[in-house]
C-alpha angles and dihedrals in degrees: 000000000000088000093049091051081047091058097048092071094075092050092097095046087057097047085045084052098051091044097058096042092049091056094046090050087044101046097034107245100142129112105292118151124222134209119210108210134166120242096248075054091057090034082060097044086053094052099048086044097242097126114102108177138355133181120192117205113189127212114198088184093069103013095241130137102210100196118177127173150139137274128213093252095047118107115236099265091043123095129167119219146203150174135214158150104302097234142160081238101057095047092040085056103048076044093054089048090046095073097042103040093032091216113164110258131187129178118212123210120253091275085201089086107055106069096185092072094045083057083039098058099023097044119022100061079061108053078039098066099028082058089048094051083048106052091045093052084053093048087049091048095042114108094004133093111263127186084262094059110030087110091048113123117252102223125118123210133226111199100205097038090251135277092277112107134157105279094059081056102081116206121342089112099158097049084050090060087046085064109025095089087062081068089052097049087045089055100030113019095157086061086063104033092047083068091051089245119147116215113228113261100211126039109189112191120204142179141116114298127284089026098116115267112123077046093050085044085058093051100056097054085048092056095049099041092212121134106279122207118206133178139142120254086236082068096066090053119096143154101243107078103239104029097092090058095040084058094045091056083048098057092047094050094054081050093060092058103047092039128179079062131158115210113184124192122207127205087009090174085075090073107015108063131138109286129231098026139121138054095294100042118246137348101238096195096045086042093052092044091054101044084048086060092040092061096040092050089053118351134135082281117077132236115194131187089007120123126191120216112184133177138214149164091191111053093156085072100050116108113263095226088061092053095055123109107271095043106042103007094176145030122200113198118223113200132177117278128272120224088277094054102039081058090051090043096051097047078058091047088047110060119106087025120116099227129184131237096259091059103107104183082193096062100031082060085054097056103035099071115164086029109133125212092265087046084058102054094039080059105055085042096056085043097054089047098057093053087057091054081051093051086222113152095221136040097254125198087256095061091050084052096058095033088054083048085045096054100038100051112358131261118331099257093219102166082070112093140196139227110235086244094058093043091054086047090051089043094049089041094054099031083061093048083051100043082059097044081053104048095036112094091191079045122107123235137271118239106162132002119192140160099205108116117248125186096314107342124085088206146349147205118224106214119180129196108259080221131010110249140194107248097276111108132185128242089240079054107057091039094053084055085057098047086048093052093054095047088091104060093033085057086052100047092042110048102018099032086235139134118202132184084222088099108057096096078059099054091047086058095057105034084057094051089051108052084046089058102048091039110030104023095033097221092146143101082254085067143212096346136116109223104171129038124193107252105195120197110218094217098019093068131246123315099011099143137357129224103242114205097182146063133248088274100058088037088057089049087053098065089044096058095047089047092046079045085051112051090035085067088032093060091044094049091053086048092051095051091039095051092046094043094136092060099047087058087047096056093037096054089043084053096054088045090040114027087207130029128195129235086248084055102051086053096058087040084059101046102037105019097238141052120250108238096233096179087054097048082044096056095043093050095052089040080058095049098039081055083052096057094042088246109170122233099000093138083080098042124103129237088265099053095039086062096034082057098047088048097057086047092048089053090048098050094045085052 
């Protein structure tokens, strides 16, 4: 497609091109070549017969008799011409020659007095070629930015709102209700005005990434069905200091005239943020771009009937000005979906999919918490494209396992492998993460362990909320998360005498939960108190610096609360593996056979010690039956075509 839109661009060369060589064909500006001769000269080449054709073309205006013509020895584009008296004579003696030499003659009408042909000839070739100039500067000018338009907005605009509505959004039913009465005041704007309301003027949507604005934003203007302006905040930023806001009073101009009218802004914080900051002083393109749309928005000018949509993931950088009744009334706050609406979210997702019978959309919500609305669909893609790889005819249970690992933390990087020393180091690692996990009640639960490497990790541990919370969390909670974290480099230390760096991610982790927890949350001897608060730099990025509300000494208290947070957990992570050595082992030995192991299978491992070999017990019991049927061979046979064969037998004895 790129390669056809390449070739376009030298369509109006070619056209240019045709013009100008058909007027030169049709008007006879080519290369022919004339010969001036004088009439005893003609009177000569009549009378040798070497005169082919002649045409004679009388003008009454001036008396001349203009006669041009060919001899045998020209080329085709060579005539000879000349010009004399118009007399009865002259044309009686080409006549004379005529019927002796037999040479083709025409004789033209006066063309003075046709005026038309004198504007024909004189006039037209021009307005021909200045058209043609014309319509080749357009088609180079067409779809790209030209000095007349640089301060144009940027917005397109989508006369029926789009084909997006609110049942294609799944979940998010209470930030439906939040706009839904912008619908009703679209439709139906004198409800509204007869009580005296004022509908907010600005809607800014906010919430992490994936979890469904720009797509709430689409449905609002579909369910309207009024025009529907859209455009990034990246689209307003230029260069040139005063083009963003000339575009800005463009778009809202274009918005006048097609009002009711929805505009939504994407990525806002682009063009909206707080004015004045960083290192260097202010941004003057982006400043004048954003008081532009703080006066559109509201101004001393009106805009009725226009409403403003806007979405962001960073609401803390956004201008306070912007934020302020009268502009954004209103901010709806999009969050990642709960267990309800992940199952909503992936039927949506799943339509269209082939998926088997073990695919159960109920559980996998379960098990996919955090996972935003665009997480879920990347899951079930990756899913269905593995089958594919697989050339499977049906999403099986196996494909959503490896896309959740695939999404979580990238493609299993199988062609690494491991010594048998490190593998043992990774399975002890992780089977100390999961013990915890196990004997903790505060603890979450273990889904998956597995030592293949995967982006950065060698191995991981999948642990899932026993129940899905609000964000308060307990002190138990958070020190159980602790004690979990540690489990890795205690079960190290402990049962191998070793000391990896495989657990410093870990031990970021911790050390973050814990100063939180001694100088936010105020779960410390120091007390209830917050001693540190997050100071974000607009420009400098997140987490430059912290507002420090204490002194040395209490600086110096503080460490010494997250180290005394640290080894308690520490020392109750090292009783509890201790105490379950056996089961580390366990879980250890069924990592370096197996390489993953279920949650099914951990269970077993917990309550047995080892793990049933179930493709084993599978193979033995259809090699029985296959010796019961006389089947040849079958010792060789695998389990699929050991079923594939006692399928065919059953079907022949029930015939």
């Amino acid at each position: 497609m790129k390669r056809k839109n390449n070739y376009k661009q030298f369509v109006p060369y070619i056209v240019l091109i045709v013009i100008i060589a058909v007027i030169l064909l049709v008007f006879g500006l080519g290369n022919n070549q004339s010969h001036e001769i004088t009439y005893n000269e003609l009177l000569q080449y009549l009378s040798e017969n070497k005169v082919t054709e002649i045409t004679t073309s009388e003008r009454k205006s001036d008396g001349v008799l203009y006669i041009t013509g060919k001899l045998s020895d020209y080329q085709s584009n060579e005539y000879f011409k000349v010009n004399v008296p118009n007399t009865e004579v002259t044309s009686e003696t080409i006549a004379k020659y005529q019927q002796t030499n037999e040479f083709k003659w025409e004789v033209e009408k006066d063309p003075g007095n046709s005026a038309w042909i004198s504007v024909l000839v004189n006039v037209v070739p021009i307005v021909i070629i200045v058209g043609a100039t014309v319509y080749l500067f357009k088609s180079m000018s067409k779809g790209n930015s030209s000095s007349m338009d640089f301060g144009k907005s940027r917005a397109k605009l989508s006369e029926d709102g789009g084909k997006v509505r609110f049942k294609d959004v799944a979940g998010l039913e209470e930030e439906k209700q939040e706009v839904a009465e912008l619908i009703d005041f679209l439709k139906n704007p004198k409800k509204f005005q007869k009580m005296g309301a004022r509908i907010p003027k600005g809607v800014l949507l906010v919430g992490p990434p994936g979890t469904g604005k720009t797509l709430l934003a689409k449905a609002v203007a579909g369910e309207a069905n009024v025009p529907f302006y859209f455009i990034s905040g990246s689209d307003f930023v230029e260069l040139f200091v005063g083009v963003g806001a000339s575009r800005v009073r463009d778009m809202f101009k274009q918005a006048k005239h097609n009002a009711p009218c929805l505009i939504f802004i994407d990525e806002i914080d682009a063009v909206g943020r707080q004015r004045g900051t960083g290192l260097g002083g202010g941004h003057d393109e982006r400043e004048q771009t954003l008081n532009q749309l703080l006066t559109e928005m509201d101004g001393f000018g009106a805009n009725e009937g226009i409403i403003v949509i806007a979405a962001t993931n960073r609401p803390d950088v956004l201008d306070p000005a912007l934020l302020r009744p009268g502009r954004f009334d209103r901010q709806v706050t999009v969050s990642l979906p709960d267990q309800k609406e992940r199952l909503a979210i992936l039927g949506v997702h799943a339509k269209g999919k082939i998926l088997g019978p073990s695919v159960n959309l109920e559980n996998l919500s379960k098990r996919t918490p955090g996972f935003s609305g665009a997480d879920l669909e990347n899951l079930l893609n990756e899913a269905a494209l593995l089958a594919v790889r697989r050339n499977k005819e049906a999403i099986t249970m196996m494909e959503v396992d490896e896309a959740t690992d695939r999404v979580l933390m990238g493609p299993a990087k199988t062609s690494r492998k491991y010594s048998d020393k490190e593998k043992r180091l990774v399975s002890i690692h992780e089977a100390g993460h999961a013990v915890i996990g196990l004997k903790l009640e505060n603890a979450e639960d273990v889904h998956k362990i597995t030592v293949i490497p995967r982006g950065v990790a060698g191995g991981y541990t999948m642990m899932m909320p026993k129940e899905e919370k609000m964000a308060v969390r307990t002190k138990q909670e958070l020190l159980d998360q602790i004690t979990g974290l540690l489990g890795g480099r205690c079960a190290e230390e402990l049962f191998l005498n070793a000391i990896t760096t495989g657990a410093s991610d870990d031990f970021s982790k911790a050390t973050k939960i814990a100063r939180n927890m001694v100088t936010q949350y105020g779960m410390s001897d120091l007390g209830p108190i917050q001693l540190e608060e997050k100071s974000e730099g607009v420009f400098l990025g997140r987490d430059y610096n912290k507002n420090r509300d204490f002194s040395d000494a209490v600086a110096l208290e503080i460490d010494n609360e997250v180290r005394k947070i640290i080894n308690t957990s520490l020392a109750e992570t090292k009783k509890i593996l201790k105490k379950n050595e056996k089961l580390v082992w366990a879980i250890s030995d069924a990592l370096m056979e197996r390489e993953t192991i279920t949650k099914e299978e951990i269970e077993e491992l917990v309550e047995t010690g080892h793990i049933a070999d179930k493709e084993e017990d599978t193979l033995k019991k259809l090699r029985d039956l296959a010796k019961e049927a006389g089947v040849k061979g079958y010792t060789k046979m695998t389990k699929e075509e050991l079923e594939k064969v006692l399928k065919g037998e059953s079907e022949n004895k029930e015939d």
